[in-house]
PDB file of C-alpha atoms in Angstrom:
ATOM      1  CA  MET A  50     -53.362  26.958  86.871  1.00 93.00           C
ATOM      2  CA  ILE A  51     -52.829  24.426  84.100  1.00 96.00           C
ATOM      3  CA  LEU A  52     -54.925  23.305  81.153  1.00 97.00           C
ATOM      4  CA  GLU A  53     -55.148  19.757  79.917  1.00 98.00           C
ATOM      5  CA  GLU A  54     -55.794  19.327  76.208  1.00 98.00           C
ATOM      6  CA  ARG A  55     -57.256  15.892  75.461  1.00 98.00           C
ATOM      7  CA  GLU A  56     -57.527  14.932  71.817  1.00 98.00           C
ATOM      8  CA  TYR A  57     -59.613  12.020  70.599  1.00 98.00           C
ATOM      9  CA  ARG A  58     -59.360  10.727  67.023  1.00 98.00           C
ATOM     10  CA  LEU A  59     -62.662   9.110  66.153  1.00 98.00           C
ATOM     11  CA  VAL A  60     -63.776   6.583  63.571  1.00 98.00           C
ATOM     12  CA  PRO A  61     -64.717   8.625  60.475  1.00 97.00           C
ATOM     13  CA  GLY A  62     -68.344   9.680  60.639  1.00 96.00           C
ATOM     14  CA  SER A  63     -68.792   8.895  64.342  1.00 97.00           C
ATOM     15  CA  THR A  64     -68.337  12.353  65.890  1.00 96.00           C
ATOM     16  CA  GLY A  65     -72.091  12.904  66.242  1.00 96.00           C
ATOM     17  CA  ARG A  66     -72.575   9.513  67.925  1.00 98.00           C
ATOM     18  CA  TYR A  67     -69.709  10.200  70.312  1.00 98.00           C
ATOM     19  CA  LEU A  68     -71.003  13.651  71.281  1.00 98.00           C
ATOM     20  CA  ASP A  69     -74.531  12.284  71.747  1.00 98.00           C
ATOM     21  CA  ALA A  70     -73.191   9.578  74.082  1.00 98.00           C
ATOM     22  CA  TRP A  71     -71.145  12.186  75.957  1.00 98.00           C
ATOM     23  CA  GLN A  72     -74.223  14.369  76.494  1.00 98.00           C
ATOM     24  CA  ARG A  73     -76.340  11.400  77.644  1.00 98.00           C
ATOM     25  CA  LEU A  74     -73.807   9.392  79.651  1.00 98.00           C
ATOM     26  CA  GLY A  75     -70.461  11.126  80.055  1.00 98.00           C
ATOM     27  CA  ARG A  76     -70.980  14.792  80.755  1.00 98.00           C
ATOM     28  CA  VAL A  77     -72.558  14.508  84.218  1.00 98.00           C
ATOM     29  CA  PRO A  78     -69.895  12.255  85.769  1.00 98.00           C
ATOM     30  CA  GLN A  79     -67.092  14.146  84.039  1.00 98.00           C
ATOM     31  CA  THR A  80     -68.221  17.543  85.259  1.00 98.00           C
ATOM     32  CA  ARG A  81     -68.891  16.112  88.723  1.00 98.00           C
ATOM     33  CA  HIS A  82     -65.187  15.277  89.028  1.00 98.00           C
ATOM     34  CA  LEU A  83     -63.444  17.645  86.604  1.00 98.00           C
ATOM     35  CA  GLY A  84     -65.689  20.708  86.615  1.00 98.00           C
ATOM     36  CA  GLU A  85     -67.075  22.250  83.440  1.00 98.00           C
ATOM     37  CA  PRO A  86     -64.729  21.961  80.474  1.00 98.00           C
ATOM     38  CA  VAL A  87     -63.047  25.147  79.314  1.00 98.00           C
ATOM     39  CA  GLY A  88     -64.151  24.048  75.862  1.00 97.00           C
ATOM     40  CA  VAL A  89     -65.133  21.111  73.675  1.00 98.00           C
ATOM     41  CA  TYR A  90     -64.109  21.478  70.032  1.00 98.00           C
ATOM     42  CA  THR A  91     -64.299  19.605  66.751  1.00 97.00           C
ATOM     43  CA  VAL A  92     -61.716  20.071  64.011  1.00 96.00           C
ATOM     44  CA  GLU A  93     -63.012  21.669  60.807  1.00 94.00           C
ATOM     45  CA  ILE A  94     -59.725  22.046  58.915  1.00 96.00           C
ATOM     46  CA  GLY A  95     -56.854  19.636  59.456  1.00 94.00           C
ATOM     47  CA  ASP A  96     -57.224  16.230  61.106  1.00 93.00           C
ATOM     48  CA  LEU A  97     -60.949  15.667  60.722  1.00 95.00           C
ATOM     49  CA  ASN A  98     -62.906  13.329  63.014  1.00 97.00           C
ATOM     50  CA  THR A  99     -61.004  14.842  65.933  1.00 98.00           C
ATOM     51  CA  LEU A 100     -62.556  16.035  69.170  1.00 98.00           C
ATOM     52  CA  ILE A 101     -60.648  18.217  71.640  1.00 98.00           C
ATOM     53  CA  TYR A 102     -61.508  18.892  75.283  1.00 98.00           C
ATOM     54  CA  LEU A 103     -59.821  21.564  77.388  1.00 98.00           C
ATOM     55  CA  TRP A 104     -59.929  21.047  81.172  1.00 98.00           C
ATOM     56  CA  ARG A 105     -58.671  23.438  83.871  1.00 98.00           C
ATOM     57  CA  PHE A 106     -56.820  22.268  86.984  1.00 98.00           C
ATOM     58  CA  THR A 107     -55.026  24.028  89.804  1.00 97.00           C
ATOM     59  CA  ASP A 108     -51.861  21.951  89.310  1.00 96.00           C
ATOM     60  CA  LEU A 109     -50.748  18.418  88.396  1.00 97.00           C
ATOM     61  CA  ALA A 110     -51.689  17.040  91.824  1.00 98.00           C
ATOM     62  CA  ASP A 111     -55.219  18.441  91.476  1.00 98.00           C
ATOM     63  CA  ARG A 112     -55.449  16.897  87.999  1.00 98.00           C
ATOM     64  CA  ALA A 113     -54.267  13.503  89.262  1.00 98.00           C
ATOM     65  CA  ASP A 114     -56.739  13.483  92.164  1.00 98.00           C
ATOM     66  CA  ARG A 115     -59.697  14.404  89.983  1.00 98.00           C
ATOM     67  CA  ARG A 116     -58.737  12.049  87.142  1.00 98.00           C
ATOM     68  CA  TRP A 117     -58.405   9.127  89.602  1.00 98.00           C
ATOM     69  CA  ALA A 118     -61.843   9.913  91.036  1.00 98.00           C
ATOM     70  CA  LEU A 119     -63.318   9.972  87.523  1.00 98.00           C
ATOM     71  CA  ALA A 120     -61.635   6.667  86.639  1.00 98.00           C
ATOM     72  CA  ASP A 121     -63.330   5.056  89.669  1.00 98.00           C
ATOM     73  CA  ASP A 122     -66.795   6.417  88.811  1.00 98.00           C
ATOM     74  CA  ALA A 123     -69.173   3.595  87.807  1.00 98.00           C
ATOM     75  CA  GLU A 124     -71.400   5.999  85.885  1.00 98.00           C
ATOM     76  CA  PHE A 125     -68.440   7.138  83.780  1.00 98.00           C
ATOM     77  CA  ALA A 126     -67.549   3.490  83.081  1.00 98.00           C
ATOM     78  CA  VAL A 127     -70.910   3.148  81.301  1.00 98.00           C
ATOM     79  CA  PHE A 128     -69.936   6.015  78.991  1.00 98.00           C
ATOM     80  CA  ARG A 129     -66.490   4.521  78.326  1.00 97.00           C
ATOM     81  CA  ARG A 130     -68.080   1.223  77.289  1.00 98.00           C
ATOM     82  CA  GLU A 131     -70.547   3.052  75.021  1.00 97.00           C
ATOM     83  CA  VAL A 132     -67.826   4.887  73.052  1.00 98.00           C
ATOM     84  CA  ARG A 133     -65.025   2.308  73.129  1.00 95.00           C
ATOM     85  CA  GLY A 134     -65.485   1.268  69.489  1.00 97.00           C
ATOM     86  CA  LEU A 135     -65.589   4.887  68.291  1.00 98.00           C
ATOM     87  CA  LEU A 136     -62.042   5.822  69.362  1.00 97.00           C
ATOM     88  CA  VAL A 137     -59.077   5.411  67.026  1.00 98.00           C
ATOM     89  CA  SER A 138     -56.502   7.104  69.272  1.00 97.00           C
ATOM     90  CA  GLN A 139     -56.189   9.450  72.202  1.00 97.00           C
ATOM     91  CA  SER A 140     -53.513  11.908  73.288  1.00 98.00           C
ATOM     92  CA  ASN A 141     -53.178  14.633  75.846  1.00 97.00           C
ATOM     93  CA  ARG A 142     -50.843  17.409  76.832  1.00 98.00           C
ATOM     94  CA  ILE A 143     -50.542  19.852  79.695  1.00 98.00           C
ATOM     95  CA  LEU A 144     -50.518  23.549  78.839  1.00 96.00           C
ATOM     96  CA  LEU A 145     -48.975  26.131  81.160  1.00 93.00           C
ATOM     97  CA  PRO A 146     -49.760  29.840  80.919  1.00 89.00           C
ATOM     98  CA  ALA A 147     -46.957  31.839  79.337  1.00 88.00           C
ATOM     99  CA  PRO A 148     -45.225  34.206  81.757  1.00 84.00           C
ATOM    100  CA  GLN A 149     -47.313  37.322  82.383  1.00 74.00           C
ATOM    101  CA  MET A 150     -50.270  35.774  80.499  1.00 71.00           C
ATOM    102  CA  ALA A 151     -52.098  33.718  83.174  1.00 58.00           C
ATOM    103  CA  VAL A 152     -55.661  32.880  82.136  1.00 59.00           C
ATOM    104  CA  GLY A 153     -58.023  32.767  85.127  1.00 59.00           C
ATOM    105  CA  SER A 154     -57.391  30.672  88.203  1.00 49.00           C
ATOM    106  CA  GLY A 155     -58.745  27.644  90.022  1.00 49.00           C
ATOM    107  CA  ARG A 156     -61.718  25.725  88.745  1.00 50.00           C
TER     108      ARG A 156
END
């Protein structure tokens, strides 16, 4: 099991607009392909205007397959167009469970 941490830096003051668009347009296609997120977080102290998603995958191949399917989803493309001007930057990283500390399994 791996976790993907995706971090989005947003235009200052646009977090509410982004999350509203995600609820209306992005959540259904994303969860259809990726499953429910482990968590969706905003930053309160530190780099403000930052949104973090945590997604669970079986392994890197599972992640690649599901991300490709999401990228091809026409419904998700509508969401991407809606929020395009709200993003300043995006980064991601893959988290592996520490030895002897596995957190759950599968989707």
